[in-house]
Amino acid sequence: MAYQLTPLTNHETGAEILGLDLKAPVGTELRNALNDAFARYHVLVFRDQKLTAPEFAHTGEIFGELMSHHHKDVRASGHPEVYVVRNEQIAPGKYRIQGETFHTDHSNHPIPPKATALHPVSLPTHGGDTQFVNMHNAYDDLAEAMKRRIDGLRAVHVFESRFSPRKLRPLNEESSKALPPPGVHPLVRLHPENGRKALYLNPVRIESIVGMPEDEALALVAELMAHATQKKYEYRHQWRYGDMVIWDNRSVMHQANGDYDMNEVRHLHRIMIAGEPVLAAPPLGVAA
Ligand SMILES: [Fe+2]
């Protein structure tokens, strides 16, 4: 099937794909090509899709098996693995914007999701963009001294860190019971498909770094985050109806923006694709 792929930045973060109808059957050749593009660009933006919840879930299967969300009470109607993202009033004049600081999804899971995808149902008139930063490029640019300092370090990711920059939506009883044990993951991971190293950070969930005093660990995460969230690593997605956007949680962080009129509804459907155990990057000086 012919389609047109256009890079969205000059640093291989994000690509737009035109000319595909994701409801049509996807053969092996196309599936491989899309997975190759995904491993290279990390964020794929398929335009002009109109997908019901089951159709959206089906498109995710191009990239792997679907994975369940922590919050069991935000399922969309029509498919058990499609979830709802929307701005939510939690007190008069107070709103919770899911995903409002940079993070990677469900990193507290021992086997975090490979990918997450969103498809809009209702969009605000202005704002509500999603930003992505490329954690391969951020790693590559680190000073050698920092690469040596973080070589081999592992972080403990819990559901909500004591140091999280924002409060998460509380889990209900069913969701709490289903929560897996914390994930202990390398700070530098190896991408299993493109072979590149990436920083693996999530201040919302990182509770500690194994063997490091707390204040030192917090300062290190803050320093790495300040580096990794620079504009030169970013693709900023302005949502359009018809977008199906899928990103690689192994190679980008993302954040939502609550910069729109909260009287408007920002409502998207969300799926996740199951990953593999996080691969630690080989020690510096050893080839991947
Ligand atoms: Fe997220």
mmCIF file of C-alpha atoms and ligand atoms in Angstrom:
data_model
loop_
_atom_site.group_PDB
_atom_site.id
_atom_site.type_symbol
_atom_site.label_atom_id
_atom_site.label_comp_id
_atom_site.label_asym_id
_atom_site.label_seq_id
_atom_site.Cartn_x
_atom_site.Cartn_y
_atom_site.Cartn_z
ATOM 1 C CA MET A 1 0.000 0.000 0.000
ATOM 2 C CA ALA A 2 1.510 3.333 -1.021
ATOM 3 C CA TYR A 3 1.849 6.003 1.619
ATOM 4 C CA GLN A 4 3.847 9.139 2.188
ATOM 5 C CA LEU A 5 6.154 9.523 5.191
ATOM 6 C CA THR A 6 7.410 12.979 6.123
ATOM 7 C CA PRO A 7 9.787 13.619 9.030
ATOM 8 C CA LEU A 8 8.329 16.198 11.433
ATOM 9 C CA THR A 9 11.680 17.441 12.782
ATOM 10 C CA ASN A 10 15.295 17.509 11.615
ATOM 11 C CA HIS A 11 16.343 15.172 14.464
ATOM 12 C CA GLU A 12 14.361 12.038 13.644
ATOM 13 C CA THR A 13 11.737 12.624 16.302
ATOM 14 C CA GLY A 14 8.293 12.188 14.765
ATOM 15 C CA ALA A 15 7.086 11.363 11.277
ATOM 16 C CA GLU A 16 3.760 12.021 9.596
ATOM 17 C CA ILE A 17 2.128 9.322 7.516
ATOM 18 C CA LEU A 18 -0.428 10.194 4.870
ATOM 19 C CA GLY A 19 -2.347 7.969 2.510
ATOM 20 C CA LEU A 20 -3.096 4.992 4.728
ATOM 21 C CA ASP A 21 -6.451 3.783 5.958
ATOM 22 C CA LEU A 22 -5.649 1.870 9.135
ATOM 23 C CA LYS A 23 -9.006 0.102 8.943
ATOM 24 C CA ALA A 24 -7.786 -1.769 5.863
ATOM 25 C CA PRO A 25 -5.880 -5.042 6.313
ATOM 26 C CA VAL A 26 -2.145 -4.578 6.931
ATOM 27 C CA GLY A 27 0.098 -7.143 5.217
ATOM 28 C CA THR A 28 3.501 -8.282 6.434
ATOM 29 C CA GLU A 29 5.460 -5.911 4.198
ATOM 30 C CA LEU A 30 3.557 -2.832 5.336
ATOM 31 C CA ARG A 31 3.645 -3.956 8.963
ATOM 32 C CA ASN A 32 7.435 -4.340 8.797
ATOM 33 C CA ALA A 33 7.851 -0.968 7.108
ATOM 34 C CA LEU A 34 5.737 0.774 9.755
ATOM 35 C CA ASN A 35 7.618 -0.934 12.579
ATOM 36 C CA ASP A 36 10.935 0.079 10.989
ATOM 37 C CA ALA A 37 9.702 3.687 10.751
ATOM 38 C CA PHE A 38 8.573 3.504 14.368
ATOM 39 C CA ALA A 39 12.020 2.342 15.548
ATOM 40 C CA ARG A 40 13.631 5.207 13.617
ATOM 41 C CA TYR A 41 11.246 8.120 14.318
ATOM 42 C CA HIS A 42 9.731 7.061 17.686
ATOM 43 C CA VAL A 43 6.492 8.992 17.134
ATOM 44 C CA LEU A 44 4.256 8.221 14.164
ATOM 45 C CA VAL A 45 1.372 10.521 13.265
ATOM 46 C CA PHE A 46 -1.181 8.833 11.011
ATOM 47 C CA ARG A 47 -3.525 11.484 9.611
ATOM 48 C CA ASP A 48 -7.136 11.227 8.485
ATOM 49 C CA GLN A 49 -8.191 8.159 10.471
ATOM 50 C CA LYS A 50 -11.702 7.769 11.827
ATOM 51 C CA LEU A 51 -11.670 4.895 14.263
ATOM 52 C CA THR A 52 -14.231 3.450 16.636
ATOM 53 C CA ALA A 53 -12.803 2.068 19.895
ATOM 54 C CA PRO A 54 -12.496 -1.505 18.515
ATOM 55 C CA GLU A 55 -10.997 -0.227 15.240
ATOM 56 C CA PHE A 56 -8.477 1.858 17.192
ATOM 57 C CA ALA A 57 -7.543 -1.164 19.320
ATOM 58 C CA HIS A 58 -7.061 -3.166 16.138
ATOM 59 C CA THR A 59 -4.636 -0.593 14.678
ATOM 60 C CA GLY A 60 -2.446 -0.993 17.781
ATOM 61 C CA GLU A 61 -1.907 -4.613 16.856
ATOM 62 C CA ILE A 62 0.255 -3.480 13.930
ATOM 63 C CA PHE A 63 2.868 -2.767 16.605
ATOM 64 C CA GLY A 64 2.243 -5.578 19.094
ATOM 65 C CA GLU A 65 -0.140 -6.945 21.679
ATOM 66 C CA LEU A 66 -2.400 -4.651 23.675
ATOM 67 C CA MET A 67 -1.662 -4.060 27.353
ATOM 68 C CA SER A 68 -4.078 -3.142 30.170
ATOM 69 C CA HIS A 69 -4.030 0.229 31.902
ATOM 70 C CA HIS A 70 -3.504 0.686 35.683
ATOM 71 C CA HIS A 71 -6.848 2.447 36.020
ATOM 72 C CA LYS A 72 -9.540 -0.121 35.342
ATOM 73 C CA ASP A 73 -12.306 2.466 35.822
ATOM 74 C CA VAL A 74 -11.494 4.612 32.782
ATOM 75 C CA ARG A 75 -12.265 2.098 30.069
ATOM 76 C CA ALA A 76 -13.911 3.463 26.964
ATOM 77 C CA SER A 77 -17.072 1.742 25.840
ATOM 78 C CA GLY A 78 -16.695 -0.695 22.970
ATOM 79 C CA HIS A 79 -13.386 -2.401 23.813
ATOM 80 C CA PRO A 80 -11.843 -3.505 27.144
ATOM 81 C CA GLU A 81 -8.324 -2.301 26.297
ATOM 82 C CA VAL A 82 -9.264 1.186 25.106
ATOM 83 C CA TYR A 83 -9.086 3.808 27.839
ATOM 84 C CA VAL A 84 -10.190 7.400 28.199
ATOM 85 C CA VAL A 85 -7.981 10.448 28.672
ATOM 86 C CA ARG A 86 -9.872 13.658 29.480
ATOM 87 C CA ASN A 87 -9.566 16.787 31.572
ATOM 88 C CA GLU A 88 -11.331 16.187 34.837
ATOM 89 C CA GLN A 89 -12.676 18.641 37.407
ATOM 90 C CA ILE A 90 -11.616 17.418 40.850
ATOM 91 C CA ALA A 91 -12.810 20.420 42.893
ATOM 92 C CA PRO A 92 -14.538 23.694 41.975
ATOM 93 C CA GLY A 93 -12.201 25.442 39.572
ATOM 94 C CA LYS A 94 -9.550 22.725 39.947
ATOM 95 C CA TYR A 95 -8.706 20.283 37.169
ATOM 96 C CA ARG A 96 -6.519 17.243 36.794
ATOM 97 C CA ILE A 97 -4.652 17.105 33.489
ATOM 98 C CA GLN A 98 -3.405 13.587 32.965
ATOM 99 C CA GLY A 99 0.209 13.388 31.873
ATOM 100 C CA GLU A 100 1.013 17.034 32.582
ATOM 101 C CA THR A 101 4.744 16.649 33.226
ATOM 102 C CA PHE A 102 7.322 14.733 31.207
ATOM 103 C CA HIS A 103 7.212 10.993 31.805
ATOM 104 C CA THR A 104 7.216 7.592 30.149
ATOM 105 C CA ASP A 105 4.109 5.484 30.571
ATOM 106 C CA HIS A 106 3.646 2.855 33.301
ATOM 107 C CA SER A 107 7.363 2.638 34.109
ATOM 108 C CA ASN A 108 6.442 1.243 37.541
ATOM 109 C CA HIS A 109 5.484 -1.948 35.724
ATOM 110 C CA PRO A 110 8.211 -4.634 35.704
ATOM 111 C CA ILE A 111 7.602 -4.908 31.950
ATOM 112 C CA PRO A 112 6.547 -1.408 30.878
ATOM 113 C CA PRO A 113 4.606 -0.810 27.674
ATOM 114 C CA LYS A 114 6.516 -0.589 24.424
ATOM 115 C CA ALA A 115 4.173 2.029 23.057
ATOM 116 C CA THR A 116 1.116 4.164 23.721
ATOM 117 C CA ALA A 117 -1.318 5.547 21.155
ATOM 118 C CA LEU A 118 -3.987 8.228 21.255
ATOM 119 C CA HIS A 119 -6.900 9.040 18.953
ATOM 120 C CA PRO A 120 -8.994 12.146 19.641
ATOM 121 C CA VAL A 121 -12.723 12.085 20.311
ATOM 122 C CA SER A 122 -13.080 15.746 21.281
ATOM 123 C CA LEU A 123 -10.436 18.483 21.101
ATOM 124 C CA PRO A 124 -10.239 21.977 22.591
ATOM 125 C CA THR A 125 -10.315 24.867 20.130
ATOM 126 C CA HIS A 126 -6.765 25.881 21.048
ATOM 127 C CA GLY A 127 -3.950 24.216 22.991
ATOM 128 C CA GLY A 128 -3.749 20.760 24.518
ATOM 129 C CA ASP A 129 -0.644 19.794 22.512
ATOM 130 C CA THR A 130 1.447 16.754 23.417
ATOM 131 C CA GLN A 131 5.236 17.192 23.554
ATOM 132 C CA PHE A 132 7.733 14.407 22.962
ATOM 133 C CA VAL A 133 11.481 14.420 23.664
ATOM 134 C CA ASN A 134 13.975 12.024 22.112
ATOM 135 C CA MET A 135 15.854 10.129 24.816
ATOM 136 C CA HIS A 136 18.342 8.570 22.384
ATOM 137 C CA ASN A 137 19.556 11.972 21.258
ATOM 138 C CA ALA A 138 19.555 13.218 24.859
ATOM 139 C CA TYR A 139 21.735 10.279 25.907
ATOM 140 C CA ASP A 140 24.121 10.633 22.970
ATOM 141 C CA ASP A 141 24.744 14.309 23.823
ATOM 142 C CA LEU A 142 25.629 13.712 27.491
ATOM 143 C CA ALA A 143 29.171 14.574 28.564
ATOM 144 C CA GLU A 144 31.406 11.537 28.862
ATOM 145 C CA ALA A 145 31.715 12.139 32.624
ATOM 146 C CA MET A 146 27.926 11.930 33.008
ATOM 147 C CA LYS A 147 27.752 8.820 30.822
ATOM 148 C CA ARG A 148 30.306 7.214 33.121
ATOM 149 C CA ARG A 149 28.465 8.398 36.238
ATOM 150 C CA ILE A 150 25.136 6.834 35.242
ATOM 151 C CA ASP A 151 26.635 3.715 33.662
ATOM 152 C CA GLY A 152 24.998 0.668 35.243
ATOM 153 C CA LEU A 153 22.709 2.626 37.605
ATOM 154 C CA ARG A 154 19.194 1.357 38.257
ATOM 155 C CA ALA A 155 16.130 3.254 39.487
ATOM 156 C CA VAL A 156 13.136 2.000 41.452
ATOM 157 C CA HIS A 157 9.857 3.077 39.803
ATOM 158 C CA VAL A 158 6.723 2.946 41.992
ATOM 159 C CA PHE A 159 3.116 3.851 41.112
ATOM 160 C CA GLU A 160 3.505 7.380 42.487
ATOM 161 C CA SER A 161 6.851 8.573 43.794
ATOM 162 C CA ARG A 162 6.991 10.607 47.008
ATOM 163 C CA PHE A 163 8.872 13.099 44.855
ATOM 164 C CA SER A 164 6.419 13.191 41.946
ATOM 165 C CA PRO A 165 5.962 16.701 40.536
ATOM 166 C CA ARG A 166 2.185 16.075 40.311
ATOM 167 C CA LYS A 167 -0.537 14.084 42.012
ATOM 168 C CA LEU A 168 -1.853 11.143 40.039
ATOM 169 C CA ARG A 169 -5.448 10.057 39.775
ATOM 170 C CA PRO A 170 -5.936 7.746 42.784
ATOM 171 C CA LEU A 171 -6.393 4.055 42.076
ATOM 172 C CA ASN A 172 -9.694 2.418 42.951
ATOM 173 C CA GLU A 173 -9.727 -0.893 44.819
ATOM 174 C CA GLU A 174 -9.832 -3.106 41.741
ATOM 175 C CA SER A 175 -6.958 -1.171 40.154
ATOM 176 C CA SER A 176 -4.892 -1.247 43.385
ATOM 177 C CA LYS A 177 -5.225 -5.004 43.620
ATOM 178 C CA ALA A 178 -4.048 -5.410 40.043
ATOM 179 C CA LEU A 179 -0.969 -3.205 40.538
ATOM 180 C CA PRO A 180 2.292 -5.089 39.877
ATOM 181 C CA PRO A 181 5.378 -4.810 42.140
ATOM 182 C CA PRO A 182 7.641 -1.782 41.468
ATOM 183 C CA GLY A 183 9.832 -1.822 38.395
ATOM 184 C CA VAL A 184 13.598 -1.642 38.869
ATOM 185 C CA HIS A 185 15.007 -0.371 35.599
ATOM 186 C CA PRO A 186 18.340 0.847 34.239
ATOM 187 C CA LEU A 187 18.769 4.609 33.808
ATOM 188 C CA VAL A 188 20.253 3.824 30.398
ATOM 189 C CA ARG A 189 18.353 1.272 28.368
ATOM 190 C CA LEU A 190 19.105 -0.384 25.087
ATOM 191 C CA HIS A 191 16.406 -0.209 22.431
ATOM 192 C CA PRO A 192 15.837 -3.781 21.246
ATOM 193 C CA GLU A 193 15.000 -2.784 17.662
ATOM 194 C CA ASN A 194 17.238 0.123 16.735
ATOM 195 C CA GLY A 195 20.157 -0.832 19.018
ATOM 196 C CA ARG A 196 20.541 2.703 20.405
ATOM 197 C CA LYS A 197 20.960 3.684 24.037
ATOM 198 C CA ALA A 198 18.318 5.884 25.662
ATOM 199 C CA LEU A 199 17.886 7.626 28.994
ATOM 200 C CA TYR A 200 15.003 6.039 30.864
ATOM 201 C CA LEU A 201 13.610 8.638 33.277
ATOM 202 C CA ASN A 202 10.300 9.296 34.984
ATOM 203 C CA PRO A 203 10.229 11.721 37.943
ATOM 204 C CA VAL A 204 6.568 10.853 38.564
ATOM 205 C CA ARG A 205 7.534 7.301 39.467
ATOM 206 C CA ILE A 206 11.258 7.172 40.357
ATOM 207 C CA GLU A 207 11.387 6.686 44.118
ATOM 208 C CA SER A 208 15.103 5.993 44.443
ATOM 209 C CA ILE A 209 18.278 5.032 42.642
ATOM 210 C CA VAL A 210 19.700 1.765 43.893
ATOM 211 C CA GLY A 211 22.677 2.353 46.226
ATOM 212 C CA MET A 212 22.560 6.174 46.030
ATOM 213 C CA PRO A 213 21.660 8.593 48.848
ATOM 214 C CA GLU A 214 18.257 10.230 48.357
ATOM 215 C CA ASP A 215 19.402 13.822 47.897
ATOM 216 C CA GLU A 216 22.047 12.777 45.379
ATOM 217 C CA ALA A 217 19.510 10.674 43.446
ATOM 218 C CA LEU A 218 16.995 13.519 43.305
ATOM 219 C CA ALA A 219 19.647 15.957 42.113
ATOM 220 C CA LEU A 220 20.833 13.505 39.458
ATOM 221 C CA VAL A 221 17.314 12.896 38.105
ATOM 222 C CA ALA A 222 16.661 16.664 38.072
ATOM 223 C CA GLU A 223 19.900 17.309 36.175
ATOM 224 C CA LEU A 224 19.171 14.609 33.607
ATOM 225 C CA MET A 225 15.591 15.851 33.180
ATOM 226 C CA ALA A 226 16.740 19.433 32.605
ATOM 227 C CA HIS A 227 19.081 18.134 29.910
ATOM 228 C CA ALA A 228 16.619 15.740 28.255
ATOM 229 C CA THR A 229 13.702 18.173 27.998
ATOM 230 C CA GLN A 230 15.540 20.796 25.940
ATOM 231 C CA LYS A 231 13.678 22.022 22.862
ATOM 232 C CA LYS A 232 16.320 20.566 20.537
ATOM 233 C CA TYR A 233 15.087 17.076 21.448
ATOM 234 C CA GLU A 234 11.406 17.889 21.042
ATOM 235 C CA TYR A 235 8.570 17.230 18.653
ATOM 236 C CA ARG A 236 5.429 19.104 19.699
ATOM 237 C CA HIS A 237 2.217 17.607 18.373
ATOM 238 C CA GLN A 238 -0.753 19.852 17.676
ATOM 239 C CA TRP A 239 -3.773 17.586 17.579
ATOM 240 C CA ARG A 240 -6.135 17.358 14.627
ATOM 241 C CA TYR A 241 -9.227 15.267 14.338
ATOM 242 C CA GLY A 242 -8.326 12.062 12.534
ATOM 243 C CA ASP A 243 -4.861 11.742 14.106
ATOM 244 C CA MET A 244 -3.731 8.367 15.336
ATOM 245 C CA VAL A 245 -0.483 9.060 17.166
ATOM 246 C CA ILE A 246 1.661 6.247 18.512
ATOM 247 C CA TRP A 247 4.910 6.757 20.446
ATOM 248 C CA ASP A 248 7.692 4.557 21.713
ATOM 249 C CA ASN A 249 7.920 4.672 25.517
ATOM 250 C CA ARG A 250 11.403 3.178 25.273
ATOM 251 C CA SER A 251 12.827 6.143 23.372
ATOM 252 C CA VAL A 252 10.709 9.232 24.130
ATOM 253 C CA MET A 253 9.193 10.948 27.143
ATOM 254 C CA HIS A 254 5.982 12.896 26.641
ATOM 255 C CA GLN A 255 3.796 15.440 28.378
ATOM 256 C CA ALA A 256 0.313 16.855 27.958
ATOM 257 C CA ASN A 257 -0.544 20.545 28.209
ATOM 258 C CA GLY A 258 -3.402 21.964 30.269
ATOM 259 C CA ASP A 259 -3.211 25.326 28.511
ATOM 260 C CA TYR A 260 -6.751 25.320 27.095
ATOM 261 C CA ASP A 261 -10.155 26.501 28.284
ATOM 262 C CA MET A 262 -11.240 23.956 30.888
ATOM 263 C CA ASN A 263 -14.865 24.499 29.901
ATOM 264 C CA GLU A 264 -13.895 22.655 26.740
ATOM 265 C CA VAL A 265 -13.493 18.905 26.713
ATOM 266 C CA ARG A 266 -10.255 17.299 25.620
ATOM 267 C CA HIS A 267 -11.134 13.658 25.242
ATOM 268 C CA LEU A 268 -8.939 11.034 23.603
ATOM 269 C CA HIS A 269 -8.966 7.287 23.378
ATOM 270 C CA ARG A 270 -5.792 5.596 24.535
ATOM 271 C CA ILE A 271 -4.240 2.167 24.064
ATOM 272 C CA MET A 272 -0.923 0.691 25.128
ATOM 273 C CA ILE A 273 1.210 -1.961 23.463
ATOM 274 C CA ALA A 274 2.960 -4.531 25.638
ATOM 275 C CA GLY A 275 6.746 -4.312 25.886
ATOM 276 C CA GLU A 276 9.573 -6.627 26.804
ATOM 277 C CA PRO A 277 11.730 -6.625 29.978
ATOM 278 C CA VAL A 278 13.823 -3.451 29.951
ATOM 279 C CA LEU A 279 17.233 -4.177 28.453
ATOM 280 C CA ALA A 280 20.122 -2.530 30.264
ATOM 281 C CA ALA A 281 22.629 -0.856 27.979
ATOM 282 C CA PRO A 282 25.974 -2.676 27.977
ATOM 283 C CA PRO A 283 28.669 -1.010 30.103
ATOM 284 C CA LEU A 284 30.549 1.847 28.447
ATOM 285 C CA GLY A 285 33.309 0.580 26.249
ATOM 286 C CA VAL A 286 31.480 -2.666 25.465
ATOM 287 C CA ALA A 287 29.775 -2.852 22.078
ATOM 288 C CA ALA A 288 25.989 -3.326 22.089
HETATM 289 FE FE FE B 1 1.466 9.379 29.533
#
